[in-house]
CSV table of N, CA, C and O in Angstrom, one decimal:
chain,number,residue,atom,x,y,z
A,5,MET,N,-40.2,-0.2,-22.2
A,5,MET,CA,-39.3,-1.3,-22.2
A,5,MET,C,-38.6,-1.4,-20.9
A,5,MET,O,-38.1,-0.3,-20.4
A,6,PRO,N,-38.7,-2.5,-20.2
A,6,PRO,CA,-38.0,-2.6,-18.8
A,6,PRO,C,-36.5,-2.4,-19.0
A,6,PRO,O,-35.9,-2.8,-20.0
A,7,LYS,N,-35.9,-1.8,-18.0
A,7,LYS,CA,-34.5,-1.5,-18.1
A,7,LYS,C,-33.6,-2.8,-18.0
A,7,LYS,O,-32.5,-2.8,-18.5
A,8,GLU,N,-34.2,-3.9,-17.5
A,8,GLU,CA,-33.4,-5.1,-17.4
A,8,GLU,C,-33.2,-5.7,-18.9
A,8,GLU,O,-32.2,-6.4,-19.1
A,9,VAL,N,-34.1,-5.4,-19.8
A,9,VAL,CA,-34.0,-5.9,-21.1
A,9,VAL,C,-32.8,-5.2,-21.8
A,9,VAL,O,-32.0,-5.9,-22.5
A,10,VAL,N,-32.6,-4.0,-21.6
A,10,VAL,CA,-31.6,-3.2,-22.2
A,10,VAL,C,-30.2,-3.7,-21.6
A,10,VAL,O,-29.3,-3.9,-22.3
A,11,VAL,N,-30.2,-3.9,-20.3
A,11,VAL,CA,-29.0,-4.4,-19.6
A,11,VAL,C,-28.6,-5.8,-20.2
A,11,VAL,O,-27.4,-6.0,-20.5
A,12,ILE,N,-29.6,-6.7,-20.3
A,12,ILE,CA,-29.3,-8.0,-20.8
A,12,ILE,C,-28.8,-7.9,-22.3
A,12,ILE,O,-27.8,-8.6,-22.7
A,13,GLY,N,-29.4,-7.0,-23.1
A,13,GLY,CA,-28.9,-6.8,-24.5
A,13,GLY,C,-27.5,-6.3,-24.5
A,13,GLY,O,-26.7,-6.8,-25.3
A,14,LEU,N,-27.1,-5.4,-23.6
A,14,LEU,CA,-25.8,-4.8,-23.7
A,14,LEU,C,-24.8,-5.9,-23.2
A,14,LEU,O,-23.7,-5.9,-23.7
A,15,LEU,N,-25.2,-6.7,-22.2
A,15,LEU,CA,-24.3,-7.7,-21.7
A,15,LEU,C,-24.1,-8.8,-22.8
A,15,LEU,O,-23.0,-9.4,-22.9
A,16,ALA,N,-25.1,-9.1,-23.5
A,16,ALA,CA,-25.0,-10.1,-24.7
A,16,ALA,C,-24.1,-9.5,-25.7
A,16,ALA,O,-23.3,-10.2,-26.3
A,17,LEU,N,-24.2,-8.2,-26.0
A,17,LEU,CA,-23.3,-7.6,-27.0
A,17,LEU,C,-21.9,-7.6,-26.5
A,17,LEU,O,-21.0,-7.8,-27.3
A,18,ALA,N,-21.7,-7.4,-25.2
A,18,ALA,CA,-20.4,-7.5,-24.6
A,18,ALA,C,-19.8,-8.9,-24.7
A,18,ALA,O,-18.6,-9.0,-25.0
A,19,GLY,N,-20.6,-9.9,-24.6
A,19,GLY,CA,-20.1,-11.3,-24.7
A,19,GLY,C,-19.7,-11.6,-26.2
A,19,GLY,O,-18.7,-12.2,-26.4
A,20,PHE,N,-20.5,-11.0,-27.1
A,20,PHE,CA,-20.2,-11.2,-28.5
A,20,PHE,C,-18.9,-10.5,-28.9
A,20,PHE,O,-18.1,-11.1,-29.6
A,21,LEU,N,-18.7,-9.3,-28.3
A,21,LEU,CA,-17.4,-8.6,-28.6
A,21,LEU,C,-16.2,-9.3,-27.9
A,21,LEU,O,-15.2,-9.3,-28.5
A,22,ALA,N,-16.5,-9.9,-26.8
A,22,ALA,CA,-15.4,-10.6,-26.1
A,22,ALA,C,-14.9,-11.8,-26.9
A,22,ALA,O,-13.7,-12.1,-27.0
A,23,GLY,N,-15.9,-12.4,-27.5
A,23,GLY,CA,-15.5,-13.5,-28.5
A,23,GLY,C,-14.7,-13.0,-29.7
A,23,GLY,O,-13.8,-13.7,-30.2
A,24,GLY,N,-15.1,-11.9,-30.2
A,24,GLY,CA,-14.4,-11.3,-31.3
A,24,GLY,C,-13.0,-10.9,-30.9
A,24,GLY,O,-12.0,-11.1,-31.7
A,25,VAL,N,-12.8,-10.4,-29.7
A,25,VAL,CA,-11.5,-10.0,-29.2
A,25,VAL,C,-10.6,-11.3,-29.1
A,25,VAL,O,-9.5,-11.3,-29.6
A,26,TYR,N,-11.2,-12.3,-28.6
A,26,TYR,CA,-10.4,-13.6,-28.4
A,26,TYR,C,-10.0,-14.2,-29.7
A,26,TYR,O,-8.9,-14.7,-29.9
A,27,SER,N,-10.9,-14.1,-30.7
A,27,SER,CA,-10.6,-14.8,-32.0
A,27,SER,C,-9.7,-14.0,-32.9
A,27,SER,O,-9.0,-14.5,-33.8
A,28,THR,N,-9.7,-12.6,-32.7
A,28,THR,CA,-8.8,-11.8,-33.6
A,28,THR,C,-7.5,-11.4,-33.0
A,28,THR,O,-6.7,-10.8,-33.6
A,29,TRP,N,-7.2,-11.8,-31.7
A,29,TRP,CA,-6.1,-11.3,-31.1
A,29,TRP,C,-4.8,-11.7,-31.8
A,29,TRP,O,-3.8,-10.9,-31.9
A,30,LYS,N,-4.7,-13.0,-32.2
A,30,LYS,CA,-3.4,-13.5,-32.8
A,30,LYS,C,-3.2,-12.9,-34.2
A,30,LYS,O,-2.1,-12.7,-34.6
A,31,THR,N,-4.3,-12.6,-34.9
A,31,THR,CA,-4.1,-12.2,-36.3
A,31,THR,C,-4.2,-10.7,-36.6
A,31,THR,O,-3.5,-10.2,-37.4
A,32,ALA,N,-5.0,-10.1,-35.9
A,32,ALA,CA,-5.3,-8.6,-36.1
A,32,ALA,C,-5.4,-7.9,-34.7
A,32,ALA,O,-6.5,-7.7,-34.2
A,33,LYS,N,-4.3,-7.5,-34.2
A,33,LYS,CA,-4.3,-6.9,-32.8
A,33,LYS,C,-4.9,-5.6,-32.8
A,33,LYS,O,-5.6,-5.3,-31.8
A,34,PHE,N,-4.8,-4.8,-33.9
A,34,PHE,CA,-5.4,-3.5,-33.9
A,34,PHE,C,-7.0,-3.6,-33.8
A,34,PHE,O,-7.6,-2.9,-33.1
A,35,MET,N,-7.5,-4.6,-34.6
A,35,MET,CA,-9.0,-4.8,-34.6
A,35,MET,C,-9.4,-5.3,-33.2
A,35,MET,O,-10.5,-5.0,-32.7
A,36,ALA,N,-8.6,-6.1,-32.6
A,36,ALA,CA,-8.9,-6.7,-31.3
A,36,ALA,C,-8.9,-5.6,-30.2
A,36,ALA,O,-9.8,-5.6,-29.3
A,37,ILE,N,-8.1,-4.6,-30.4
A,37,ILE,CA,-8.1,-3.5,-29.5
A,37,ILE,C,-9.3,-2.6,-29.6
A,37,ILE,O,-9.9,-2.2,-28.7
A,38,ILE,N,-9.7,-2.4,-30.9
A,38,ILE,CA,-10.9,-1.7,-31.1
A,38,ILE,C,-12.1,-2.4,-30.6
A,38,ILE,O,-13.0,-1.8,-29.9
A,39,LEU,N,-12.2,-3.7,-30.8
A,39,LEU,CA,-13.3,-4.5,-30.2
A,39,LEU,C,-13.3,-4.5,-28.7
A,39,LEU,O,-14.4,-4.5,-28.1
A,40,SER,N,-12.1,-4.5,-28.1
A,40,SER,CA,-12.1,-4.4,-26.7
A,40,SER,C,-12.5,-3.1,-26.1
A,40,SER,O,-13.1,-3.0,-25.0
A,41,VAL,N,-12.3,-2.0,-26.8
A,41,VAL,CA,-12.8,-0.7,-26.4
A,41,VAL,C,-14.3,-0.7,-26.5
A,41,VAL,O,-15.0,-0.2,-25.6
A,42,LEU,N,-14.8,-1.3,-27.5
A,42,LEU,CA,-16.3,-1.4,-27.7
A,42,LEU,C,-16.9,-2.3,-26.6
A,42,LEU,O,-18.0,-2.0,-26.1
A,43,LEU,N,-16.2,-3.3,-26.2
A,43,LEU,CA,-16.6,-4.2,-25.1
A,43,LEU,C,-16.7,-3.5,-23.8
A,43,LEU,O,-17.6,-3.6,-23.1
A,44,LEU,N,-15.7,-2.7,-23.5
A,44,LEU,CA,-15.7,-1.8,-22.3
A,44,LEU,C,-16.8,-0.9,-22.3
A,44,LEU,O,-17.5,-0.6,-21.3
A,45,LEU,N,-17.1,-0.3,-23.5
A,45,LEU,CA,-18.2,0.7,-23.6
A,45,LEU,C,-19.6,0.0,-23.3
A,45,LEU,O,-20.5,0.5,-22.7
A,46,ALA,N,-19.7,-1.2,-23.9
A,46,ALA,CA,-21.0,-2.0,-23.7
A,46,ALA,C,-21.2,-2.4,-22.2
A,46,ALA,O,-22.3,-2.2,-21.7
A,47,VAL,N,-20.1,-2.8,-21.5
A,47,VAL,CA,-20.2,-3.2,-20.1
A,47,VAL,C,-20.5,-1.9,-19.3
A,47,VAL,O,-21.3,-1.9,-18.4
A,48,GLY,N,-19.8,-0.8,-19.6
A,48,GLY,CA,-19.9,0.4,-18.9
A,48,GLY,C,-21.4,1.0,-19.1
A,48,GLY,O,-22.0,1.5,-18.1
A,49,GLY,N,-21.9,0.8,-20.2
A,49,GLY,CA,-23.3,1.2,-20.5
A,49,GLY,C,-24.3,0.4,-19.7
A,49,GLY,O,-25.3,0.9,-19.2
A,50,ALA,N,-24.0,-0.9,-19.6
A,50,ALA,CA,-24.9,-1.8,-18.9
A,50,ALA,C,-24.9,-1.4,-17.4
A,50,ALA,O,-26.0,-1.3,-16.7
A,51,VAL,N,-23.7,-1.1,-16.9
A,51,VAL,CA,-23.6,-0.8,-15.4
A,51,VAL,C,-24.3,0.6,-15.2
A,51,VAL,O,-25.0,0.7,-14.2
A,52,LEU,N,-24.0,1.5,-16.0
A,52,LEU,CA,-24.7,2.9,-15.9
A,52,LEU,C,-26.2,2.8,-16.1
A,52,LEU,O,-26.9,3.5,-15.4
A,53,TRP,N,-26.6,1.9,-16.9
A,53,TRP,CA,-28.1,1.8,-17.1
A,53,TRP,C,-28.8,1.3,-15.9
A,53,TRP,O,-29.9,1.6,-15.6
A,54,LEU,N,-28.1,0.4,-15.1
A,54,LEU,CA,-28.6,-0.2,-13.9
A,54,LEU,C,-28.6,0.9,-12.8
A,54,LEU,O,-29.5,0.8,-11.9
A,55,VAL,N,-27.7,1.8,-12.8
A,55,VAL,CA,-27.6,2.8,-11.7
A,55,VAL,C,-28.6,3.9,-12.0
A,55,VAL,O,-29.6,4.1,-11.9
């Protein structure tokens, strides 16, 4: 599997998680914080996979 496919998948997951953070921020701040941590892990994983 080319590494670009994995990076695109991780960035797509990060976008999905960013939408979750945006939609849950007003009602469930704790869940939004958990989603933002997962978002940062997905973006960090994509960057590290490219390096």
